RNA sequence: GCGAAUGUAGCUCAGUUGGUUAGAGCGCCUGACUGUGACUCAGGAGGUCGCCGGUUCGAUCCCGGUCAUUCGCCCCA
């Protein structure tokens, strides 16, 4: 193997791929802006603590998927595996309690040491939306509405299905967790190996087990709704009602739980069956305890993250490349004139293709390959008259026009 | 981390029951056409058949390992 390969689980985004990538990102950013979410960015790496403390030491991400390293100063750093913790850290660091609700959009690369598959990479990209400092169910509704709007705009909402559940507040969740652990402890011998491990790490996950034996046990397990206190029940009802008002279809999935420790109340996922085992396209929830875990004042928050690669896989249409106009010198004497003209047009914001070499025939071929709208040819004849030959490459027609009329001519092309 | 499949030109894929110079289409380059693209025609470049080892007179083909991708599990965006 003589040619260098990219690191496992990483991918190059060539210009063709990047157009789609940028389209997804821009669409998300524009819609987020309409809802009042301004774009921000946080560093790609943080102190390991930021992720370890918030996501939970026992979570898969923290226990085996982080790219951590020791800096020269001896501190443990980690390439971010998600955006939420970093943004919350930033919220605290910058004293943004003054600005609540703090509504932010972000996107960028994330890193997780996982086994690569389609729609799952070690370096991948997420779009992310956070609303910090709002305890109202209206915030949950808005955040989900933004996600739905983005999927709608990308024309992939039809491939997705919104699953939603509540994990209740800390009190409800702890009570339920205790009941669940007690129940499964009594039936330990019947649990699958996977679920036995889950019992220690994240017992709620057992509810979602695909193992047939587990499912039998789950059927008789304590039911979450019995443990939700009045506040949690009412809160969830309000969220669902809001979704209905927005015309966003959903499906309550009582087995939907989250892998990360910081989630409370609303948990949701836009899932698809078009990507094999990687069903989650946009997923998130409420994290009322997170800011406090990071050392801030108790502050509620809700947000989501979306996988850009997965969104790109679902999106069928790649936007067209900008169609340039080719400037073609005919003969060496015209080089200077065309170079200057190309530069002036580019400064006007017009996409100009001008090859570095080649006779007019080659340059025309190249213009055609690049899907140019038109070609501007200038040789000695045209120079003598301060004119150019303007060829419409779609129509196949051409005419000589004064250089002074060129800008108007180009504008006419649209 | 576990199980399975796949790996031949830039791309999509043929192929050899193991035999000497490994093919096609598309793409790329050159020319016919040194002031005009799409069509056509004629040439050309590009492969240690993923990598390492084994069996064999001989391996792209069989066997083992390894790496990568894909699928399922786990988990997640």
XYZ file of C-alpha atoms (C1' of nucleotides) in Angstrom:
491
model
C 0.000 0.000 0.000
C 2.046 2.911 -1.245
C -0.559 5.678 -1.400
C -1.424 7.234 1.951
C -4.844 6.387 3.364
C -6.997 8.546 5.614
C -7.191 7.490 9.254
C -9.851 4.876 9.929
C -13.264 6.420 10.333
C -12.268 9.753 8.792
C -13.285 11.033 5.393
C -12.233 13.732 2.980
C -14.898 16.154 1.890
C -14.029 16.965 -1.714
C -15.606 20.054 -3.317
C -18.456 17.984 -4.745
C -19.222 16.440 -1.310
C -18.721 19.715 0.422
C -21.419 21.471 -1.581
C -24.004 19.154 -0.096
C -22.426 19.421 3.333
C -22.520 23.206 3.144
C -26.095 23.138 1.888
C -27.224 21.154 4.927
C -25.262 23.398 7.257
C -26.510 26.628 5.675
C -30.103 25.457 5.651
C -29.915 24.592 9.339
C -28.162 27.832 10.201
C -30.672 29.972 8.307
C -33.665 28.341 9.908
C -32.113 28.488 13.369
C -31.556 32.201 12.777
C -35.241 32.650 11.972
C -36.045 31.285 15.402
C -33.518 33.586 17.056
C -30.635 31.154 17.464
C -27.343 32.870 16.645
C -24.367 30.873 15.513
C -21.471 30.354 17.875
C -18.470 28.062 18.174
C -16.527 26.601 21.040
C -13.082 24.990 20.927
C -12.701 21.546 19.438
C -11.106 20.320 22.646
C -11.900 20.904 26.293
C -10.623 19.695 29.619
C -11.654 16.047 29.862
C -13.645 16.884 32.976
C -16.163 18.877 30.965
C -17.341 15.760 29.166
C -16.605 13.136 31.788
C -18.594 14.856 34.504
C -21.619 15.782 32.436
C -22.089 12.792 30.179
C -21.590 10.262 32.949
C -18.536 8.137 33.685
C -20.415 4.974 32.820
C -21.712 6.155 29.468
C -20.220 4.442 26.427
C -18.967 7.739 25.107
C -16.960 8.567 28.210
C -15.867 5.070 29.123
C -14.522 3.992 25.760
C -15.048 6.449 22.930
C -13.212 9.635 23.813
C -10.063 10.841 22.114
C -8.218 12.009 25.197
C -4.637 13.116 25.508
C -2.373 14.760 28.003
C -1.286 18.263 27.110
C 2.250 19.474 27.653
C 1.123 21.006 30.904
C 0.049 17.582 32.110
C -3.694 18.232 32.011
C -6.100 15.794 30.414
C -7.737 17.148 27.282
C -10.404 15.567 25.086
C -11.473 16.126 21.508
C -15.153 16.968 21.843
C -17.486 13.991 21.373
C -20.541 16.285 21.436
C -21.373 19.963 21.511
C -23.741 20.409 24.445
C -21.238 20.154 27.274
C -18.870 22.605 25.603
C -21.597 25.175 25.017
C -22.781 24.880 28.603
C -19.218 25.327 29.789
C -19.028 28.408 27.593
C -22.299 29.677 29.038
C -20.781 29.550 32.493
C -17.318 30.806 31.508
C -18.766 33.888 29.832
C -21.279 34.738 32.534
C -24.194 34.395 30.153
C -26.713 33.940 32.976
C -27.442 37.593 32.221
C -28.631 36.670 28.746
C -31.190 33.972 29.324
C -32.746 32.474 27.446
C -29.453 31.971 25.659
C -30.264 30.532 22.262
C -27.399 29.243 20.160
C -26.744 27.291 16.981
C -23.418 25.605 16.302
C -21.854 23.106 13.963
C -18.543 21.408 13.510
C -16.554 18.198 13.813
C -16.956 15.726 16.682
C -14.766 12.789 17.580
C -15.703 9.381 18.906
C -13.638 6.225 18.856
C -16.306 3.939 17.425
C -16.463 1.180 14.871
C -17.138 2.937 11.549
C -20.242 2.117 9.567
C -22.377 3.905 7.069
C -23.455 7.151 8.713
C -21.073 6.574 11.597
C -17.533 7.872 11.560
C -14.804 8.626 14.051
C -14.634 12.209 12.948
C -18.121 13.321 12.034
C -19.991 16.604 11.941
C -22.952 17.777 13.907
C -25.303 20.686 13.806
C -26.382 21.647 17.267
C -29.030 23.803 18.865
C -29.227 24.817 22.527
C -31.667 26.890 24.523
C -30.271 27.575 27.964
C -32.060 29.184 30.872
C -35.648 28.402 29.943
C -37.624 26.012 32.113
C -40.830 26.441 30.116
C -42.276 23.678 27.989
C -42.494 26.318 25.272
C -38.727 26.032 24.941
C -38.971 22.274 24.398
C -41.594 22.840 21.758
C -39.610 25.522 19.988
C -36.433 23.497 19.914
C -38.242 20.528 18.389
C -40.001 22.841 15.952
C -36.650 24.133 14.713
C -35.469 20.580 14.107
C -38.648 19.725 12.237
C -38.368 22.889 10.153
C -34.815 22.042 9.140
C -35.774 18.510 8.147
C -38.730 19.924 6.273
C -36.589 22.434 4.410
C -34.129 19.696 3.441
C -37.101 17.653 2.284
C -36.168 14.699 4.476
C -38.859 15.079 7.130
C -40.901 12.571 5.119
C -38.193 9.970 5.821
C -38.208 10.686 9.538
C -40.438 9.926 12.440
C -40.408 11.889 15.691
C -40.222 9.703 18.779
C -40.665 11.397 22.104
C -40.707 10.470 25.758
C -40.252 12.008 29.165
C -37.645 10.970 31.665
C -39.281 13.116 34.329
C -37.482 15.370 36.730
C -34.663 14.106 38.914
C -37.052 13.028 41.642
C -39.273 10.986 39.348
C -36.383 9.505 37.480
C -34.505 8.429 40.603
C -37.600 6.820 42.067
C -38.218 4.915 38.874
C -34.624 3.884 38.469
C -34.592 2.459 41.980
C -37.781 0.507 41.344
C -36.445 -0.794 38.071
C -33.128 -1.910 39.523
C -34.952 -3.684 42.350
C -37.192 -5.465 39.879
C -34.421 -6.633 37.572
C -32.218 -7.617 40.475
C -34.920 -10.090 41.437
C -34.748 -11.591 37.933
C -31.025 -11.330 37.343
C -30.707 -14.935 36.245
C -33.081 -14.387 33.320
C -31.436 -11.225 31.985
C -29.296 -11.310 28.862
C -25.605 -10.662 29.178
C -25.945 -7.219 27.608
C -28.734 -6.218 29.935
C -26.855 -7.465 32.956
C -24.181 -4.931 32.082
C -26.841 -2.286 31.511
C -28.272 -2.949 34.958
C -25.150 -1.433 36.461
C -24.608 1.351 33.966
C -27.953 2.472 32.617
C -30.852 0.297 33.745
C -33.384 2.298 31.724
C -31.719 0.917 28.609
C -32.941 -2.577 29.437
C -36.415 -1.422 28.484
C -35.193 -1.034 24.906
C -33.442 -4.427 24.723
C -33.891 -6.438 21.544
C -33.381 -9.708 23.395
C -36.597 -11.779 23.475
C -36.032 -12.997 27.034
C -35.478 -9.453 28.218
C -38.648 -8.315 26.514
C -40.661 -10.861 28.478
C -39.248 -9.463 31.695
C -39.777 -5.904 30.539
C -43.463 -6.586 29.970
C -43.960 -6.988 33.712
C -41.480 -4.334 34.802
C -42.569 -1.228 36.696
C -44.080 1.373 34.390
C -42.441 4.779 34.210
C -45.678 6.724 34.137
C -46.526 5.403 37.612
C -43.467 7.121 38.986
C -43.816 10.478 37.276
C -44.858 13.187 39.692
C -47.595 15.629 38.795
C -45.220 18.315 37.580
C -43.460 15.966 35.189
C -46.702 14.566 33.842
C -48.179 18.000 33.250
C -44.987 19.259 31.689
C -44.902 16.414 29.192
C -48.574 16.916 28.343
C -47.894 20.566 27.611
C -45.022 19.680 25.290
C -47.167 17.223 23.356
C -49.968 19.723 23.077
C -47.554 22.308 21.715
C -46.359 19.901 19.044
C -49.912 19.324 17.969
C -50.479 23.066 17.725
C -47.406 23.278 15.486
C -48.710 20.455 13.345
C -45.709 18.291 14.113
C -46.630 14.600 14.184
C -45.013 12.532 16.932
C -45.103 9.130 18.473
C -44.765 8.682 22.222
C -42.212 5.958 22.795
C -42.072 4.948 26.437
C -38.908 2.945 25.872
C -36.992 5.888 24.473
C -34.235 6.681 26.944
C -30.984 8.522 26.617
C -27.476 7.255 27.099
C -26.183 10.368 28.736
C -26.651 11.161 32.395
C -27.683 14.762 32.059
C -31.063 14.321 30.427
C -34.339 15.068 32.265
C -37.947 15.465 31.152
C -38.254 15.636 27.376
C -36.219 13.211 25.294
C -36.771 12.970 21.560
C -35.309 11.562 18.380
C -36.096 12.065 14.744
C -35.400 8.547 13.495
C -35.275 7.047 10.019
C -35.096 3.519 8.717
C -33.219 4.644 5.627
C -29.794 4.436 7.226
C -29.621 0.886 8.515
C -28.633 0.618 12.153
C -28.014 4.347 12.425
C -31.565 5.510 12.960
C -31.101 8.760 14.841
C -30.841 11.811 12.616
C -31.532 14.564 15.118
C -31.803 13.764 18.808
C -31.825 15.663 22.043
C -33.688 16.554 25.146
C -33.854 18.589 28.291
C -30.858 18.763 30.620
C -31.905 20.738 33.660
C -29.045 19.524 35.838
C -26.155 19.919 33.447
C -25.069 23.481 34.129
C -24.973 22.716 37.825
C -22.830 19.634 37.207
C -20.301 21.934 35.571
C -20.234 24.217 38.572
C -22.727 26.840 37.427
C -25.860 28.030 39.154
C -28.804 25.682 38.630
C -29.992 26.518 35.125
C -32.404 24.588 32.932
C -31.631 23.864 29.320
C -32.759 21.955 26.286
C -31.196 21.213 22.954
C -30.395 18.713 20.263
C -27.688 17.549 17.920
C -28.020 16.355 14.337
C -25.602 14.220 12.368
C -24.574 16.068 9.229
C -23.299 12.986 7.432
C -26.628 11.283 8.090
C -28.542 14.323 6.894
C -26.401 14.407 3.766
C -27.120 10.736 3.100
C -30.845 11.400 3.328
C -30.767 14.548 1.215
C -31.156 13.583 -2.407
C -30.422 16.806 -4.206
C -26.999 18.371 -4.256
C -27.222 22.038 -5.137
C -25.757 22.968 -8.511
C -22.285 24.317 -8.687
C -22.132 28.009 -9.556
C -21.963 28.327 -13.338
C -18.998 30.464 -14.313
C -18.385 32.573 -17.369
C -15.258 31.655 -19.294
C -12.869 34.339 -20.434
C -10.782 33.181 -23.354
C -7.830 35.004 -24.921
C -7.246 34.336 -28.560
C -3.547 34.618 -29.191
C -0.793 35.672 -26.807
C -1.376 39.369 -27.439
C -4.798 39.156 -25.766
C -3.545 37.519 -22.537
C -3.028 40.771 -20.678
C -6.366 42.233 -21.685
C -8.298 39.116 -20.735
C -6.434 38.685 -17.464
C -7.320 42.221 -16.496
C -10.917 41.793 -17.604
C -11.277 38.529 -15.659
C -9.961 40.205 -12.551
C -12.364 43.137 -12.854
C -15.348 40.858 -13.355
C -14.346 38.727 -10.380
C -14.162 41.853 -8.239
C -17.762 42.498 -9.295
C -18.643 39.139 -7.774
C -18.961 37.234 -11.037
C -17.578 33.699 -11.205
C -15.012 33.671 -13.977
C -13.141 30.721 -15.395
C -9.872 31.540 -17.064
C -7.532 28.678 -17.853
C -3.794 29.003 -17.334
C -2.985 27.683 -20.772
C -4.352 26.224 -23.950
C -5.579 27.274 -27.363
C -9.151 28.517 -27.781
C -10.404 25.022 -28.606
C -9.104 23.567 -25.371
C -10.353 26.461 -23.369
C -13.811 26.080 -24.862
C -13.787 22.401 -23.953
C -12.844 23.247 -20.425
C -15.538 25.931 -20.262
C -18.056 23.384 -21.421
C -16.912 20.848 -18.863
C -17.315 23.391 -16.092
C -20.848 24.068 -17.307
C -20.057 27.710 -18.081
C -23.003 29.892 -19.045
C -21.083 31.861 -21.605
C -17.661 32.466 -23.082
C -16.064 35.842 -23.672
C -13.465 35.681 -26.436
C -11.012 38.465 -27.139
C -8.426 38.440 -29.926
C -6.690 41.077 -31.945
C -9.850 41.883 -33.900
C -11.864 42.589 -30.783
C -9.012 44.483 -29.131
C -8.864 46.872 -32.032
C -12.515 47.768 -31.415
C -12.603 47.643 -27.583
C -15.050 44.814 -27.942
C -15.422 41.123 -27.202
C -17.128 38.132 -28.720
C -19.826 37.006 -26.352
C -20.909 33.410 -26.849
C -23.944 32.005 -25.077
C -22.991 28.389 -24.473
C -26.537 27.204 -23.832
C -27.997 28.740 -26.964
C -24.885 28.351 -29.104
C -25.279 31.903 -30.369
C -22.642 34.622 -30.347
C -22.236 38.270 -31.145
C -19.622 40.945 -30.851
C -20.402 43.597 -28.258
C -18.530 46.644 -26.926
C -16.686 45.961 -23.666
C -18.684 48.788 -22.121
C -21.867 46.729 -22.554
C -20.406 43.552 -21.063
C -21.643 43.931 -17.496
C -25.190 44.511 -18.665
C -24.941 41.522 -20.990
C -23.792 39.283 -18.164
C -26.538 40.567 -15.911
C -29.060 39.590 -18.584
C -27.935 35.966 -18.314
C -29.253 35.897 -14.769
C -15.563 -4.789 21.757
C -18.358 -9.387 19.164
C -20.307 -11.930 14.487
C -20.535 -11.972 8.914
C -19.509 -10.325 3.827
C -16.468 -7.733 0.439
C -11.504 -5.633 -1.494
C -9.146 -6.078 -9.683
C -7.457 1.148 -13.543
C -9.654 7.814 -11.088
C -15.162 5.585 -11.071
C -18.644 1.237 -12.041
C -17.537 -3.681 -12.799
C -15.885 -8.240 -15.939
C -12.259 -12.215 -15.651
C -8.959 -16.596 -14.736
C -11.810 -24.907 -12.868
C -4.254 -21.728 -10.278
C -0.514 -20.983 -16.378
C 3.324 -16.839 -19.174
C 1.578 -9.685 -22.366
C -5.220 -8.817 -16.537
C -10.009 -6.560 -19.751
C -14.611 -3.350 -20.780
C -17.547 1.074 -20.198
C -17.177 5.906 -18.309
C -13.470 9.518 -17.124
C -8.422 11.560 -18.193
C -4.437 13.079 -21.874
C -2.939 13.936 -27.244
C -4.242 14.768 -32.275
C -7.814 15.407 -36.661
C -9.722 21.234 -35.358
C -2.521 26.180 -33.632
C -9.995 32.168 -33.444
C -14.684 28.572 -30.952
C -17.514 23.655 -26.599
C -21.442 19.621 -26.754
C -21.211 15.126 -31.736
C -17.576 12.071 -34.288
C -12.917 9.620 -35.395
C -7.739 8.004 -34.357
C -4.101 7.278 -30.772
C -2.163 7.323 -25.534
C -1.380 7.189 -20.235
C -2.962 4.685 -16.014
C -2.797 -1.920 -12.216
C 3.436 -4.960 -7.887
C -5.514 -7.682 -8.899
C -5.691 -4.030 -0.556
C -1.093 -5.576 2.286
C 2.080 -9.682 4.447
C 3.015 -14.706 4.626
C 1.917 -20.053 3.302
C 0.785 -24.177 -0.285
C 2.541 -24.889 -5.466
C 7.070 -25.761 -10.875
C 3.824 -21.415 -11.033
C -1.049 -17.504 -6.970
C -5.020 -11.890 -8.791
C -7.520 -16.881 -8.085
C -6.481 -21.799 -2.865
C -5.146 -21.236 2.717
C -3.749 -18.095 7.080
C -2.968 -13.383 9.066
C -3.532 -8.177 8.623
C -5.669 -3.510 7.052
C -9.915 -1.016 5.059
C -15.041 -0.773 3.776
C -20.035 -2.630 4.268
C -23.961 -5.305 7.159
C -25.783 -7.011 12.050
C -24.998 -6.610 17.637
C -23.552 -2.849 21.244
C -24.080 2.265 21.313
C -25.078 6.698 19.269
C -25.768 12.067 15.630
